[in-house]
Amino acid sequence: MTLVLDPAAQDLLFREARTANTFTDEPVTDEQVQAIYDLVKYGPTSMNQSPLRVTLVRSPEARERLVEYMAEGNRPKTTGAPLVAILSADNEFHEELPHLFPHFPQAKDAFFGDRAVRESNAALNAALQAAYFIIGVRAAGLAAGPMTGCDLEGIRKEFLDDDHTPLMVVNIGRPGPDAWFPRSPRLAYEQVVTTV
């Protein structure tokens, strides 16, 4: 059986896509970011929690502040990207549930009154949304450079608040020279899939 999605789109989103390490200086527009969001907002989350929050780092001053929290090897990547996004989980996502999950508005209090439960759910579902965000960047014809090699707690204190847990930093733009490392191996189907 073949996939319905056109092979060129499969290559763009998956086979040929890799983490970008260099970028051109071509800007990433607000319209491109809006188009990415308008696509990836449909990705599934448990009970439509939708806890992902995106902080766009555009100004030179904010970029300098962010670079201080990146691992040394990641600093040039973040410095050179035309746009950087901090992806975080909103631990107060439950406040939006009466709107996002209208057929059971009581879910806000019935399931998510406890902060630890919210944090666990927010982390899992925001990570799922972050994966969709990366695919959305690729669908826009841009390259994504997602990284966790950074001081996430420092980033939280500098850019967010106690209600948001940073998950990763994503550099975004057109790939520059020597943007890609060689493709690393993947596990074979038989190593991953088990039938019971």
mmCIF file of C-alpha atoms in Angstrom:
data_model
loop_
_atom_site.group_PDB
_atom_site.id
_atom_site.type_symbol
_atom_site.label_atom_id
_atom_site.label_comp_id
_atom_site.label_asym_id
_atom_site.label_seq_id
_atom_site.Cartn_x
_atom_site.Cartn_y
_atom_site.Cartn_z
ATOM 1 C CA MET A 1 0.000 0.000 0.000
ATOM 2 C CA THR A 2 1.269 3.445 -0.826
ATOM 3 C CA LEU A 3 0.690 6.682 1.024
ATOM 4 C CA VAL A 4 -1.884 9.104 -0.332
ATOM 5 C CA LEU A 5 0.373 12.113 0.229
ATOM 6 C CA ASP A 6 2.374 13.071 -2.868
ATOM 7 C CA PRO A 7 5.971 11.686 -2.729
ATOM 8 C CA ALA A 8 7.419 15.199 -3.093
ATOM 9 C CA ALA A 9 5.458 16.302 -0.029
ATOM 10 C CA GLN A 10 6.592 13.177 1.830
ATOM 11 C CA ASP A 11 10.192 14.125 1.037
ATOM 12 C CA LEU A 12 9.663 17.754 2.088
ATOM 13 C CA LEU A 13 8.098 16.850 5.422
ATOM 14 C CA PHE A 14 10.012 13.695 6.313
ATOM 15 C CA ARG A 15 12.589 11.965 4.112
ATOM 16 C CA GLU A 16 14.647 14.968 3.064
ATOM 17 C CA ALA A 17 13.973 17.096 6.133
ATOM 18 C CA ARG A 18 16.667 17.384 8.762
ATOM 19 C CA THR A 19 17.651 19.742 11.523
ATOM 20 C CA ALA A 20 19.155 22.859 9.948
ATOM 21 C CA ASN A 21 22.390 24.198 11.391
ATOM 22 C CA THR A 22 22.887 27.285 9.217
ATOM 23 C CA PHE A 23 20.454 29.755 7.688
ATOM 24 C CA THR A 24 20.377 32.505 5.098
ATOM 25 C CA ASP A 25 19.486 36.017 6.221
ATOM 26 C CA GLU A 26 16.162 35.951 4.361
ATOM 27 C CA PRO A 27 13.530 37.078 6.882
ATOM 28 C CA VAL A 28 10.703 34.874 8.114
ATOM 29 C CA THR A 29 7.556 36.980 7.974
ATOM 30 C CA ASP A 30 4.687 37.200 10.415
ATOM 31 C CA GLU A 31 2.471 35.969 7.562
ATOM 32 C CA GLN A 32 4.569 32.807 7.250
ATOM 33 C CA VAL A 33 4.333 32.194 10.990
ATOM 34 C CA GLN A 34 0.567 32.744 10.870
ATOM 35 C CA ALA A 35 0.271 30.260 7.987
ATOM 36 C CA ILE A 36 2.301 27.697 9.947
ATOM 37 C CA TYR A 37 0.052 28.136 12.981
ATOM 38 C CA ASP A 38 -3.110 27.974 10.889
ATOM 39 C CA LEU A 39 -1.990 24.553 9.666
ATOM 40 C CA VAL A 40 -0.588 22.985 12.832
ATOM 41 C CA LYS A 41 -3.362 24.138 15.171
ATOM 42 C CA TYR A 42 -5.336 21.120 13.932
ATOM 43 C CA GLY A 43 -2.885 18.605 15.396
ATOM 44 C CA PRO A 44 -4.506 16.434 18.070
ATOM 45 C CA THR A 45 -4.082 16.839 21.805
ATOM 46 C CA SER A 46 -5.820 15.022 24.631
ATOM 47 C CA MET A 47 -9.197 16.658 25.285
ATOM 48 C CA ASN A 48 -8.106 19.416 22.883
ATOM 49 C CA GLN A 49 -5.849 20.823 25.622
ATOM 50 C CA SER A 50 -3.691 22.761 23.149
ATOM 51 C CA PRO A 51 -1.070 23.787 25.737
ATOM 52 C CA LEU A 52 1.713 24.794 23.319
ATOM 53 C CA ARG A 53 2.742 28.451 23.474
ATOM 54 C CA VAL A 54 5.183 30.051 21.041
ATOM 55 C CA THR A 55 7.428 32.988 21.927
ATOM 56 C CA LEU A 56 9.012 34.508 18.811
ATOM 57 C CA VAL A 57 12.442 36.043 19.335
ATOM 58 C CA ARG A 58 12.954 38.748 16.701
ATOM 59 C CA SER A 59 14.711 41.768 18.175
ATOM 60 C CA PRO A 60 18.524 41.849 18.378
ATOM 61 C CA GLU A 61 18.295 42.580 22.105
ATOM 62 C CA ALA A 62 16.090 39.566 22.799
ATOM 63 C CA ARG A 63 18.326 37.409 20.589
ATOM 64 C CA GLU A 64 21.399 38.384 22.613
ATOM 65 C CA ARG A 65 19.579 37.515 25.836
ATOM 66 C CA LEU A 66 18.520 34.128 24.435
ATOM 67 C CA VAL A 67 21.948 33.210 23.059
ATOM 68 C CA GLU A 68 23.387 33.493 26.582
ATOM 69 C CA TYR A 69 21.283 30.460 27.573
ATOM 70 C CA MET A 70 22.200 28.298 24.578
ATOM 71 C CA ALA A 71 24.873 25.616 24.800
ATOM 72 C CA GLU A 72 28.114 26.890 23.330
ATOM 73 C CA GLY A 73 27.848 24.775 20.167
ATOM 74 C CA ASN A 74 24.290 25.994 19.548
ATOM 75 C CA ARG A 75 24.996 29.715 19.934
ATOM 76 C CA PRO A 76 26.074 30.327 16.315
ATOM 77 C CA LYS A 77 22.954 28.524 15.052
ATOM 78 C CA THR A 78 20.635 30.707 17.111
ATOM 79 C CA THR A 79 22.600 33.857 16.299
ATOM 80 C CA GLY A 80 22.394 33.129 12.561
ATOM 81 C CA ALA A 81 18.745 32.139 12.263
ATOM 82 C CA PRO A 82 16.396 34.879 10.998
ATOM 83 C CA LEU A 83 13.719 33.790 13.481
ATOM 84 C CA VAL A 84 13.841 31.816 16.703
ATOM 85 C CA ALA A 85 10.857 30.347 18.541
ATOM 86 C CA ILE A 86 10.773 29.299 22.172
ATOM 87 C CA LEU A 87 8.207 26.509 22.458
ATOM 88 C CA SER A 88 6.701 26.094 25.899
ATOM 89 C CA ALA A 89 3.909 24.285 27.696
ATOM 90 C CA ASP A 90 1.251 26.430 29.354
ATOM 91 C CA ASN A 91 0.581 24.810 32.731
ATOM 92 C CA GLU A 92 -2.616 26.823 33.051
ATOM 93 C CA PHE A 93 -4.033 25.470 29.762
ATOM 94 C CA HIS A 94 -7.095 24.251 31.655
ATOM 95 C CA GLU A 95 -8.436 27.819 31.814
ATOM 96 C CA GLU A 96 -9.157 27.559 28.077
ATOM 97 C CA LEU A 97 -10.933 24.183 28.289
ATOM 98 C CA PRO A 98 -14.478 25.549 28.597
ATOM 99 C CA HIS A 99 -13.900 27.075 25.139
ATOM 100 C CA LEU A 100 -11.709 24.323 23.648
ATOM 101 C CA PHE A 101 -13.677 21.358 25.002
ATOM 102 C CA PRO A 102 -17.234 22.799 25.076
ATOM 103 C CA HIS A 103 -19.082 19.492 25.233
ATOM 104 C CA PHE A 104 -17.600 18.933 28.732
ATOM 105 C CA PRO A 105 -16.750 22.351 30.215
ATOM 106 C CA GLN A 106 -16.448 20.776 33.680
ATOM 107 C CA ALA A 107 -13.212 19.070 32.550
ATOM 108 C CA LYS A 108 -11.303 22.136 33.711
ATOM 109 C CA ASP A 109 -12.035 21.377 37.353
ATOM 110 C CA ALA A 110 -12.912 17.682 37.177
ATOM 111 C CA PHE A 111 -9.543 16.603 35.759
ATOM 112 C CA PHE A 112 -7.098 19.482 36.030
ATOM 113 C CA GLY A 113 -7.518 21.090 39.418
ATOM 114 C CA ASP A 114 -4.165 19.675 40.554
ATOM 115 C CA ARG A 115 -1.079 21.549 39.312
ATOM 116 C CA ALA A 116 1.063 18.377 39.022
ATOM 117 C CA VAL A 117 -1.573 16.743 36.813
ATOM 118 C CA ARG A 118 -1.702 19.858 34.634
ATOM 119 C CA GLU A 119 2.088 20.012 34.291
ATOM 120 C CA SER A 120 2.285 16.375 33.222
ATOM 121 C CA ASN A 121 -0.509 16.773 30.673
ATOM 122 C CA ALA A 122 0.855 20.085 29.404
ATOM 123 C CA ALA A 123 4.340 18.663 28.854
ATOM 124 C CA LEU A 124 3.118 15.633 26.901
ATOM 125 C CA ASN A 125 0.574 17.451 24.751
ATOM 126 C CA ALA A 126 2.764 20.496 24.081
ATOM 127 C CA ALA A 127 5.569 18.155 22.966
ATOM 128 C CA LEU A 128 3.126 16.577 20.526
ATOM 129 C CA GLN A 129 2.190 20.025 19.249
ATOM 130 C CA ALA A 130 5.873 20.973 19.005
ATOM 131 C CA ALA A 131 6.398 18.063 16.617
ATOM 132 C CA TYR A 132 3.531 19.357 14.484
ATOM 133 C CA PHE A 133 5.058 22.834 14.632
ATOM 134 C CA ILE A 134 8.333 21.513 13.189
ATOM 135 C CA ILE A 135 6.443 19.750 10.389
ATOM 136 C CA GLY A 136 4.493 22.963 9.768
ATOM 137 C CA VAL A 137 7.740 24.916 9.398
ATOM 138 C CA ARG A 138 8.819 22.349 6.796
ATOM 139 C CA ALA A 139 5.444 22.570 5.039
ATOM 140 C CA ALA A 140 6.044 26.314 4.691
ATOM 141 C CA GLY A 141 9.225 25.526 2.755
ATOM 142 C CA LEU A 142 11.418 26.622 5.630
ATOM 143 C CA ALA A 143 13.995 24.733 7.653
ATOM 144 C CA ALA A 144 13.671 24.081 11.368
ATOM 145 C CA GLY A 145 16.511 23.663 13.814
ATOM 146 C CA PRO A 146 14.926 22.355 17.040
ATOM 147 C CA MET A 147 17.286 22.250 20.018
ATOM 148 C CA THR A 148 17.183 21.319 23.680
ATOM 149 C CA GLY A 149 20.872 22.051 24.191
ATOM 150 C CA CYS A 150 20.231 25.082 26.348
ATOM 151 C CA ASP A 151 19.475 26.221 29.873
ATOM 152 C CA LEU A 152 15.710 25.788 29.788
ATOM 153 C CA GLU A 153 15.249 27.037 33.352
ATOM 154 C CA GLY A 154 17.243 30.161 32.544
ATOM 155 C CA ILE A 155 15.125 30.693 29.436
ATOM 156 C CA ARG A 156 11.975 30.321 31.516
ATOM 157 C CA LYS A 157 13.146 32.983 33.963
ATOM 158 C CA GLU A 158 14.301 35.342 31.197
ATOM 159 C CA PHE A 159 11.378 35.056 28.770
ATOM 160 C CA LEU A 160 8.428 33.270 30.405
ATOM 161 C CA ASP A 161 6.830 32.921 33.832
ATOM 162 C CA ASP A 162 6.194 30.199 36.393
ATOM 163 C CA ASP A 163 3.112 29.033 34.497
ATOM 164 C CA HIS A 164 5.100 28.130 31.363
ATOM 165 C CA THR A 165 7.647 25.338 30.982
ATOM 166 C CA PRO A 166 10.024 25.747 28.028
ATOM 167 C CA LEU A 167 10.434 22.611 25.915
ATOM 168 C CA MET A 168 12.851 23.627 23.171
ATOM 169 C CA VAL A 169 14.216 26.398 21.023
ATOM 170 C CA VAL A 170 13.556 26.203 17.277
ATOM 171 C CA ASN A 171 15.657 28.155 14.788
ATOM 172 C CA ILE A 172 13.651 28.916 11.638
ATOM 173 C CA GLY A 173 14.595 30.114 8.178
ATOM 174 C CA ARG A 174 15.881 29.165 4.742
ATOM 175 C CA PRO A 175 18.760 26.691 4.975
ATOM 176 C CA GLY A 176 22.195 28.223 4.532
ATOM 177 C CA PRO A 177 25.480 26.730 3.308
ATOM 178 C CA ASP A 178 26.300 23.301 4.721
ATOM 179 C CA ALA A 179 23.043 23.375 6.677
ATOM 180 C CA TRP A 180 22.729 19.622 7.076
ATOM 181 C CA PHE A 181 24.761 17.023 8.878
ATOM 182 C CA PRO A 182 24.745 13.605 7.170
ATOM 183 C CA ARG A 183 21.577 11.622 7.831
ATOM 184 C CA SER A 184 21.944 9.476 10.949
ATOM 185 C CA PRO A 185 20.732 5.850 10.926
ATOM 186 C CA ARG A 186 17.193 4.894 11.845
ATOM 187 C CA LEU A 187 15.867 1.729 13.447
ATOM 188 C CA ALA A 188 14.358 -0.877 11.152
ATOM 189 C CA TYR A 189 10.610 -1.496 11.171
ATOM 190 C CA GLU A 190 11.146 -4.850 12.902
ATOM 191 C CA GLN A 191 13.044 -3.150 15.725
ATOM 192 C CA VAL A 192 10.188 -0.796 16.466
ATOM 193 C CA VAL A 193 6.890 -2.463 15.596
ATOM 194 C CA THR A 194 5.593 -5.482 17.499
ATOM 195 C CA THR A 195 2.332 -7.249 16.830
ATOM 196 C CA VAL A 196 0.587 -8.965 19.732
#
